[in-house]
Coordinates of C-alpha atoms in Angstrom, one line a residue:
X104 CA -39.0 89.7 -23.5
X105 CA -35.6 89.2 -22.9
X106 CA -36.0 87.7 -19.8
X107 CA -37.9 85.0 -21.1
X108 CA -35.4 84.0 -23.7
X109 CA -32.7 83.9 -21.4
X110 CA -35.2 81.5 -19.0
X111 CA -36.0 79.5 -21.8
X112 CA -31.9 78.9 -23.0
X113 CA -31.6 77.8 -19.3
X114 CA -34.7 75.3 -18.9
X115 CA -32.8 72.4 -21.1
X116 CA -29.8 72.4 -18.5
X117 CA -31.3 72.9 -15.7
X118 CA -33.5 69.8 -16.4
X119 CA -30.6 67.9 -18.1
X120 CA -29.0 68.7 -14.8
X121 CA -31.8 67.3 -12.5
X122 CA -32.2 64.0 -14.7
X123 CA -28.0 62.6 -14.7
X124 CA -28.7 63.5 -10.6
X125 CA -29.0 60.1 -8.8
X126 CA -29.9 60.0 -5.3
X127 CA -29.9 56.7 -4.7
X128 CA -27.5 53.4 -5.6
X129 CA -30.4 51.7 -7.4
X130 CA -30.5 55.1 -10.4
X131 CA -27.1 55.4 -10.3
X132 CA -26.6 51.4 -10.8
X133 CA -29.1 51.9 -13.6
X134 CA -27.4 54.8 -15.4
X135 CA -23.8 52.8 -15.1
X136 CA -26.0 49.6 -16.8
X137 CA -26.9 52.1 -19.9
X138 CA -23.1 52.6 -20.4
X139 CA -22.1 48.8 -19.5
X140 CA -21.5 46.5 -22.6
X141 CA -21.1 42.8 -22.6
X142 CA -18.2 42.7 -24.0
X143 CA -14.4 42.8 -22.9
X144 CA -13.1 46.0 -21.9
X145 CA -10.8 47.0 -25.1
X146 CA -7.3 48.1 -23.8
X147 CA -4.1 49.8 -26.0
X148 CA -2.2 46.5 -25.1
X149 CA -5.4 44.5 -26.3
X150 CA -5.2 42.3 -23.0
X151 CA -6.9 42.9 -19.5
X152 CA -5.8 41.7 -16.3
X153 CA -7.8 39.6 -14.3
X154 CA -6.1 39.9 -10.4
X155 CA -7.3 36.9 -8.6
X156 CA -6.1 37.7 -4.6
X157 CA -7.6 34.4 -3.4
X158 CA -8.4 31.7 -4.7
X159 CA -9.7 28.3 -2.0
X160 CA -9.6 24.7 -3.5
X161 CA -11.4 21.6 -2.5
X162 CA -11.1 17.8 -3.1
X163 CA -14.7 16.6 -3.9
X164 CA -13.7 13.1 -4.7
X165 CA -11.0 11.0 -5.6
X166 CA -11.9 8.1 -8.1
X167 CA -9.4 5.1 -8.1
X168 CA -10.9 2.7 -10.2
X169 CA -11.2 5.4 -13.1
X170 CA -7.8 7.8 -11.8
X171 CA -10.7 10.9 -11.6
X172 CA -10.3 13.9 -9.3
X173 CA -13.2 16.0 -8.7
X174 CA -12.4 19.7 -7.7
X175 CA -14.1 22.4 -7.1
X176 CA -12.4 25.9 -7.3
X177 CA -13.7 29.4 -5.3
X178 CA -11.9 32.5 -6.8
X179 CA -12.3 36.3 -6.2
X180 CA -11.7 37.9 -8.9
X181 CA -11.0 41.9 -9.7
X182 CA -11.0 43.5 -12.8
X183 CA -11.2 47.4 -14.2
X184 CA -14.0 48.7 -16.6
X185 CA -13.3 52.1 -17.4
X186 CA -17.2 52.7 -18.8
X187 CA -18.7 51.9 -15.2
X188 CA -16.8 54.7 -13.3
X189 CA -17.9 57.9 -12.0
X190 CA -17.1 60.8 -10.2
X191 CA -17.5 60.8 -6.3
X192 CA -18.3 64.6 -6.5
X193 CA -20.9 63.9 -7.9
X194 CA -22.3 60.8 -6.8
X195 CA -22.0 60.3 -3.4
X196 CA -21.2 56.3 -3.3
X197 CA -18.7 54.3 -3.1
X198 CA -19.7 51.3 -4.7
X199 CA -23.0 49.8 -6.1
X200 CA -24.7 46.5 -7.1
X201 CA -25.4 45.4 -10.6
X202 CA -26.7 42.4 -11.9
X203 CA -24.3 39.8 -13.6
X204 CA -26.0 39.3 -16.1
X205 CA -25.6 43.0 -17.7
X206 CA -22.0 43.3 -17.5
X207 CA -18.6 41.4 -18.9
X208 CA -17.6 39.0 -16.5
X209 CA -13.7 36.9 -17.4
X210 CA -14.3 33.5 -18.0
X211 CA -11.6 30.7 -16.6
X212 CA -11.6 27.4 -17.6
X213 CA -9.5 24.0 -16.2
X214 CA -7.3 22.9 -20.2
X215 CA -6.8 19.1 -18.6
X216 CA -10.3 18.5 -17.3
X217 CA -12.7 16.2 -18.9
X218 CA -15.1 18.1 -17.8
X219 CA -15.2 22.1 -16.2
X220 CA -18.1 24.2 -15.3
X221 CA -17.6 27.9 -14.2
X222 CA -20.5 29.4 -12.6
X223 CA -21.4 32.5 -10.3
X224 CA -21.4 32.2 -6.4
X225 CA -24.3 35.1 -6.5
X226 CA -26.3 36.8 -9.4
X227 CA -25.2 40.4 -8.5
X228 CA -21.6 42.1 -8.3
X229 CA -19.9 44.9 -6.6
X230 CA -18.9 48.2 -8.9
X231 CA -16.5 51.0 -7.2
X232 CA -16.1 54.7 -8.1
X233 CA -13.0 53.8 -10.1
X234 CA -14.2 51.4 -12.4
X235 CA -13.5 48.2 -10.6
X236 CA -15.4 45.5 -10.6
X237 CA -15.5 42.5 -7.7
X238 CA -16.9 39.0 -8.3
X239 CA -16.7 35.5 -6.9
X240 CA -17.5 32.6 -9.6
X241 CA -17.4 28.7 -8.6
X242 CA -15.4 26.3 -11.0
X243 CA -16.3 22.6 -10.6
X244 CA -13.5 20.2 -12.8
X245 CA -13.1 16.3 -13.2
X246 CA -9.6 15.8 -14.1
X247 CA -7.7 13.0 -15.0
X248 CA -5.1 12.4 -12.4
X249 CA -2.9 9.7 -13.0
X250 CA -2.2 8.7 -9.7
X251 CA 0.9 6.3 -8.8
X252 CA -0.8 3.4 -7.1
X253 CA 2.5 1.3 -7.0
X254 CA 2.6 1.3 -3.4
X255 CA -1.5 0.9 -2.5
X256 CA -2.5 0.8 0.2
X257 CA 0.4 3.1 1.4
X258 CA 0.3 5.4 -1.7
X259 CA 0.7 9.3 -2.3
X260 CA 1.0 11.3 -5.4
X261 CA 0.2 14.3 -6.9
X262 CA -2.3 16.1 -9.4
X263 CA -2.0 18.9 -11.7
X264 CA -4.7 21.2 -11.9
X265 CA -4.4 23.9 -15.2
X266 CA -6.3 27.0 -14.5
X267 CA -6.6 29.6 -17.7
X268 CA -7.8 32.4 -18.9
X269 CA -8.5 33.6 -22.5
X270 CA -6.2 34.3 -24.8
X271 CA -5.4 34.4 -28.2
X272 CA -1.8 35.7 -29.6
X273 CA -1.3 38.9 -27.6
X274 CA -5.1 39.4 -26.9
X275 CA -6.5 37.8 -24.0
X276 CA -6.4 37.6 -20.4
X277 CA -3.7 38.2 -18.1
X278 CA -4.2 36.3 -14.1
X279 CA -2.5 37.6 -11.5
X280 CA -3.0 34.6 -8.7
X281 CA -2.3 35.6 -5.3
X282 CA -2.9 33.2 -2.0
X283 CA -4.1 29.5 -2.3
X284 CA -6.1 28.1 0.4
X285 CA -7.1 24.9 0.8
X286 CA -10.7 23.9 2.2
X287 CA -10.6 21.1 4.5
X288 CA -12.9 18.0 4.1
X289 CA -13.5 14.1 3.5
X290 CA -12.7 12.7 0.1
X291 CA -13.3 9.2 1.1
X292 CA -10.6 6.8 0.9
X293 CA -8.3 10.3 0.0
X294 CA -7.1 13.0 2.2
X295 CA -5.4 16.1 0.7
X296 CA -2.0 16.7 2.3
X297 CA -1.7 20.4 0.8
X298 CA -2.0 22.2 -2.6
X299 CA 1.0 24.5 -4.3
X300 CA 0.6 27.2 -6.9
X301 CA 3.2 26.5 -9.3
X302 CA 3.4 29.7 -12.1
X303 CA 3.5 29.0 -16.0
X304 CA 2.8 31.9 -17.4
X305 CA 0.6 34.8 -17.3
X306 CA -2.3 33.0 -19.1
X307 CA -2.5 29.6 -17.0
X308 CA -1.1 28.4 -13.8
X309 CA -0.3 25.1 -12.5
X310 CA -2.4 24.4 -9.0
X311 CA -0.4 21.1 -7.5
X312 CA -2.5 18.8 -4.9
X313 CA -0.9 16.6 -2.5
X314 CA -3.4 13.5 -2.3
X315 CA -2.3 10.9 0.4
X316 CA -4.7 7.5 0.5
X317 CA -6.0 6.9 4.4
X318 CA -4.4 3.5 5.2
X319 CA -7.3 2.6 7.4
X320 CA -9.8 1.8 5.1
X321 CA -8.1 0.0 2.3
X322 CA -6.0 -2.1 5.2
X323 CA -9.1 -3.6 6.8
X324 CA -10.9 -4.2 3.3
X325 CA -7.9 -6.0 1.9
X326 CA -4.4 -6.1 3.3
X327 CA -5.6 -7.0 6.7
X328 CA -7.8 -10.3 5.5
X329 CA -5.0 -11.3 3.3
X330 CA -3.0 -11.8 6.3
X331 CA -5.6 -13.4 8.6
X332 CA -6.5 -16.1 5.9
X333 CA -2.7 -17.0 5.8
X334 CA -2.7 -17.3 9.3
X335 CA -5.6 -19.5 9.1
X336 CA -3.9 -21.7 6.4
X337 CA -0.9 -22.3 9.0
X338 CA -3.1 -22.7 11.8
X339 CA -4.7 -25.7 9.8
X340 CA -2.1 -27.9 9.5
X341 CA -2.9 -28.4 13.7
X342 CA -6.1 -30.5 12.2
X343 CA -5.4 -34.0 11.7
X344 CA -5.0 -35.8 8.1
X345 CA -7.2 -38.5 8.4
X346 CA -10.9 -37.2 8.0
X347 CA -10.7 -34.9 5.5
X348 CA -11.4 -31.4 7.9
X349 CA -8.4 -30.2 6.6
X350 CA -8.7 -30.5 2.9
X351 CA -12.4 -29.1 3.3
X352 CA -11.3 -26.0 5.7
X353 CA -8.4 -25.2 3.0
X354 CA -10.8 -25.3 0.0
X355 CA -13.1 -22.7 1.8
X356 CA -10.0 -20.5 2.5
X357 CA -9.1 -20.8 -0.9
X358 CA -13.0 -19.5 -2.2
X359 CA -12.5 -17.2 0.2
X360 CA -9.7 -15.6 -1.1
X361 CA -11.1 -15.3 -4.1
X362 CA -13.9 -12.8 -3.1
X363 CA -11.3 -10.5 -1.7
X364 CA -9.5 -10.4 -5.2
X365 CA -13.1 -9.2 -6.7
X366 CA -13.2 -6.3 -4.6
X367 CA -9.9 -5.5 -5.3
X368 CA -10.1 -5.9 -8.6
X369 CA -13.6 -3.1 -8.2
X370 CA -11.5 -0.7 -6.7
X371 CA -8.1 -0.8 -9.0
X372 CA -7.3 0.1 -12.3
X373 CA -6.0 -1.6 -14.5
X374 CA -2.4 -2.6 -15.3
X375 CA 0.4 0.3 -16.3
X376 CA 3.8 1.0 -16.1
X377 CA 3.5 1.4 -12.0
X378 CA 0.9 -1.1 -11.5
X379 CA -0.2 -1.4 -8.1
X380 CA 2.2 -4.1 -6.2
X381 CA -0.9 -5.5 -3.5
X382 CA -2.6 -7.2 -6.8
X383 CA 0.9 -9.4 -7.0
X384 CA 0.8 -9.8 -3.2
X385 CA -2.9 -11.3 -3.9
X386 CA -1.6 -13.4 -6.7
X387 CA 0.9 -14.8 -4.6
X388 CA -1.2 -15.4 -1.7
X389 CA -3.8 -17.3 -3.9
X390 CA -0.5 -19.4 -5.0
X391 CA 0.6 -20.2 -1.7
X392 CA -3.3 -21.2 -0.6
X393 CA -3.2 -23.5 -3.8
X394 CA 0.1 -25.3 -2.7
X395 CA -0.8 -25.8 0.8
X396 CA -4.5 -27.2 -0.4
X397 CA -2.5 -29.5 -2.9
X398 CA 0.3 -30.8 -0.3
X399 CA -2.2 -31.5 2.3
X400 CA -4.3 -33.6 0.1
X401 CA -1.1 -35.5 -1.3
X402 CA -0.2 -36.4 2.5
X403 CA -4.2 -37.8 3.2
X404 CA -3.0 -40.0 0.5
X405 CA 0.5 -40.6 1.5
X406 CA -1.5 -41.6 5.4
X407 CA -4.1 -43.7 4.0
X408 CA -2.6 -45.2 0.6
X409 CA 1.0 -45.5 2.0
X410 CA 2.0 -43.2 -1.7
X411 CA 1.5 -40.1 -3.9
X412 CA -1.9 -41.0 -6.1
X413 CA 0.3 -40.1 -9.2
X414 CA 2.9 -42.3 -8.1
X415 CA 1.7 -45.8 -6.5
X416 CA -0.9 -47.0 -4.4
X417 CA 1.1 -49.2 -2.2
X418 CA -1.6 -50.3 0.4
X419 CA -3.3 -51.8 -2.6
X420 CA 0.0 -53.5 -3.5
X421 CA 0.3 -54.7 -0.1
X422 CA -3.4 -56.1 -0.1
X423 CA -2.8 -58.6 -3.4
X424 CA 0.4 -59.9 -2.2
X425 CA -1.7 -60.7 1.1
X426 CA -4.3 -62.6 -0.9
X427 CA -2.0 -63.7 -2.8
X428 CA -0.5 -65.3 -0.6
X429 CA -3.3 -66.6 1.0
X430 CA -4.5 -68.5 -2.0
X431 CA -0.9 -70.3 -2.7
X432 CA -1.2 -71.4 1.2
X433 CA -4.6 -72.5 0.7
X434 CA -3.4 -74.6 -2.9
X435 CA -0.5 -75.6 -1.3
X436 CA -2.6 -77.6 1.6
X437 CA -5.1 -79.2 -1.0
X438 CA -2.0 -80.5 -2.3
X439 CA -0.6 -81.9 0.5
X440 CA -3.6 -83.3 1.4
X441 CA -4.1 -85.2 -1.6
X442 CA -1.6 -88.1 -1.3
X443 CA -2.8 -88.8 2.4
X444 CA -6.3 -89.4 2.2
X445 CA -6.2 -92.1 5.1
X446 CA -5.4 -89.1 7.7
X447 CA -7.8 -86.2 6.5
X448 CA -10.5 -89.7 7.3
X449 CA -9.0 -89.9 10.9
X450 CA -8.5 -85.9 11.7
X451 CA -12.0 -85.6 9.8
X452 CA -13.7 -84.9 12.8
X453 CA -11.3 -82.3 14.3
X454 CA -10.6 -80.5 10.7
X455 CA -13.2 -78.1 10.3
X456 CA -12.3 -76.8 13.7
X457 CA -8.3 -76.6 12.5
X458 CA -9.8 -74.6 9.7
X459 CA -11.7 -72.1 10.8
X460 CA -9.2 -71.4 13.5
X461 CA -6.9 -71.2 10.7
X462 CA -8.7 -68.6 8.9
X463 CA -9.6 -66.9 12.0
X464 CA -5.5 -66.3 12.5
X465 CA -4.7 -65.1 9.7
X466 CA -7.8 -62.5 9.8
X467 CA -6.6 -61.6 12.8
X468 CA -2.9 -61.3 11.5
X469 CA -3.5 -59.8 8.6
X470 CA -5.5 -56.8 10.8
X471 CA -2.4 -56.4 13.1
X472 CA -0.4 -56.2 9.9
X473 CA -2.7 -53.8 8.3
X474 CA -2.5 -51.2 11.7
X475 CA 1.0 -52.1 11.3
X476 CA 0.9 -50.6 7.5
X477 CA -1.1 -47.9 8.7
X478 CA 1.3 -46.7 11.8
X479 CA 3.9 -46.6 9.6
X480 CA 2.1 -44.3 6.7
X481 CA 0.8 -42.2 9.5
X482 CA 4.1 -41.4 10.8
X483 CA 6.0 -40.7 7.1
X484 CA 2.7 -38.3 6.1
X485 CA 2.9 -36.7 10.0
X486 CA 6.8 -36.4 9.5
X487 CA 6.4 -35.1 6.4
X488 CA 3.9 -32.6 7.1
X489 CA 6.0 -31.2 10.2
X490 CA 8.7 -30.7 7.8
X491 CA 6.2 -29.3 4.8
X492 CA 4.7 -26.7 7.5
X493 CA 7.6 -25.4 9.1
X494 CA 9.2 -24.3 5.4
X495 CA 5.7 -23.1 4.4
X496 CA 5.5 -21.0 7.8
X497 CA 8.9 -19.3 6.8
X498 CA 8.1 -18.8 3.7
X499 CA 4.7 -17.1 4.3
X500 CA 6.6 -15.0 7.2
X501 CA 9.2 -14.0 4.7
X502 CA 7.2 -13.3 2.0
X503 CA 5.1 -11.0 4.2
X504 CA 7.5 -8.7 5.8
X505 CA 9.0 -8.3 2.6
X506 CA 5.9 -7.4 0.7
X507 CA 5.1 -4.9 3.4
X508 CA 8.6 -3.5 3.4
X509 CA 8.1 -3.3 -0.7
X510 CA 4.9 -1.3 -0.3
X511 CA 6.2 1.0 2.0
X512 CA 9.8 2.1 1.1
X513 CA 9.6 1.5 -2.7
X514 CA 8.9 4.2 -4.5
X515 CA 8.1 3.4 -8.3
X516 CA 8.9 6.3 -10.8
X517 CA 6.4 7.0 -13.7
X518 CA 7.0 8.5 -17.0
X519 CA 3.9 11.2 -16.8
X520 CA 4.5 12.6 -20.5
X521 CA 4.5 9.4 -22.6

């Protein structure tokens, strides 16, 4: 009898013993899970630290028009849970898999994004003996990133990224950052020079990225045909006055132009305090087309109308004194022949023939007279244009090399907290 009393005191433990045994990480993952709680691990300082010992950024996309950057951050993150230890004398594992979803994970978030989405790289996690707890989670951010454009196409500047954790007086989250890496890739017109970890504090930190615009594209799209057109517009001034080639080749320059400031006006912003210098270049190029469209249609006028159309029309002038002329000559003979009416009877049959060769003289005067007129205009619009052209050529030299010097030296300084 006593026997049986000591084997039944015995039975509870000895099956209590045989049902906390796990032989296998899948029962002891779910006996840590009936411990687990979804809420933060509750510490005497009321904060938990979050170590983060790498943490990889990438730029997804840089958006000019609307000064966006697309980022997308990879952190591991480490973190202690006291409840989901246990003892390795016991348990003979090192670490097991639980689910996500059953346990707390630390939540991050980007303060200066429009826009940021923390997810998890997997469903599942890695627990240790100790308590720790190992997780990699995936934060995707638009930020606005006022990017200094002053110098486009040659620009560079850089973006603050604010990574933090929750907190809330001297509760929260405490991140301990350790190496940034970069990820290498295309960000279209964009390349990411490096990024820079700057500290804050132990809530938030400061991720800086180095964005430097690729010349290449932005060059052919823009800078490049901006300089070719103006070329052209020199180059035309070869094509005679007379005709009117030239004033049609500079009007299609002129439309031309106009389409490239549409697609730069799609790819910039709008104006600020460092607004971007190539939309002035553009504006002065556009100037420069106009003048050179206007001068060469005042010199047609000056070669064919001997004046400015404003001013005079001096062939015209030149045509009624002609006429004028002609008809005194012409009164002045019907006069004369008045008082001798005896000799126009005698000449009679010889004066038609003194007439029309007469009329045929002065026609062919007044076209050697006319040429005349016109040599001379030709050569005052020719010498003016040779002079008009060579200071336009300068000027449009000029003006480029110092644009170009502009957009690459200077360096314009924005106020980034106003």
């Amino acid at each position: 009898m006593e026997k049986v009393i000591i084997l039944m005191t015995l039975l509870p433990v000895v099956l209590g013993d045989s049902n906390t045994t796990c032989n296998s990480r899948r029962c002891l993952a779910e006996k840590l899970l009936k411990n687990a709680y979804v809420s933060q691990p509750q510490s005497d300082y009321c904060y938990q630290v979050i170590k983060v010992p790498v943490m990889k950024y990438q730029t997804l996309f840089v958006d000019t028009k609307n000064l966006r950057l697309f980022a997308r951050l990879e952190a591991t993150i480490i973190w202690d849970d006291p409840d989901l230890s246990w003892d390795l004398s016991e348990y003979g594992f090192n670490e097991v898999v639980v689910p996500v979803s059953r346990v707390w994970v630390p939540q991050f978030r980007v303060t200066n994004a429009i826009s940021s989405v923390m997810k998890h790289s997997s469903q599942d996690l890695v627990v240790y003996f100790d308590g720790t707890l190992k997780h990699t989670v995936i934060i995707n951010a638009e930020v606005i990133c006022e990017i200094n454009l002053f110098n486009y196409p040659f620009a560079e500047d850089e973006c603050d990224i604010t990574i933090q954790a929750w907190k809330n007086e001297g509760c929260g989250m405490w991140m301990d950052i350790g190496n940034l890496e970069m990820v290498p890739g295309s960000n279209g017109d964009w390349r990411t020079e490096n990024v820079t970890l700057a500290y804050r504090s132990t809530f938030q930190n400061d991720i800086k990225v180095k964005l430097v615009i690729s010349v290449m594209n932005p060059f052919i799209t823009l800078l490049l045909p901006s300089i070719l057109i103006m070329m052209l517009d020199i180059g035309s001034f070869a094509m005679p006055l007379g005709g009117g080639e030239r004033n049609s080749f500079k009007v299609t320059l002129v439309l031309s132009f106009t389409l490239f400031l549409n697609i730069l006006n799609n790819q910039l912003p709008g104006d600020s305090s460092c607004a971007p210098i190539i939309r002035i270049h553009f504006c002065v190029c556009l100037v420069l087309l106009v003048v050179s469209m206007l001068a060469s249609m005042l010199l047609t006028s000056v070669a064919h109308n001997g004046g400015f159309i404003a001013c005079c029309r001096s062939k015209d002038k030149y045509q009624k004194n002609n006429k004028k002329q002609t008809e005194e000559e012409d009164e002045g003979e019907k006069d004369s022949d008045e008082p001798k009416p005896d000799i126009t009877v005698v000449q009679l049959s010889s004066s038609e023939d003194t007439e029309i060769l007469r009329k045929v003289a002065k026609f062919l005067e007044g076209i050697k007279e006319r040429d005349k007129w016109d040599e001379k205009n030709m050569k005052i619009a020719n010498m003016l244009d040779k002079i008009f052209v060579s200071i336009y050529t300068v000027l449009t030299v000029g003006y480029f090399c110092a644009m170009l010097g502009v957009m690459v030296n200077h360096k314009c300084q924005m106020n980034y907290y106003n």
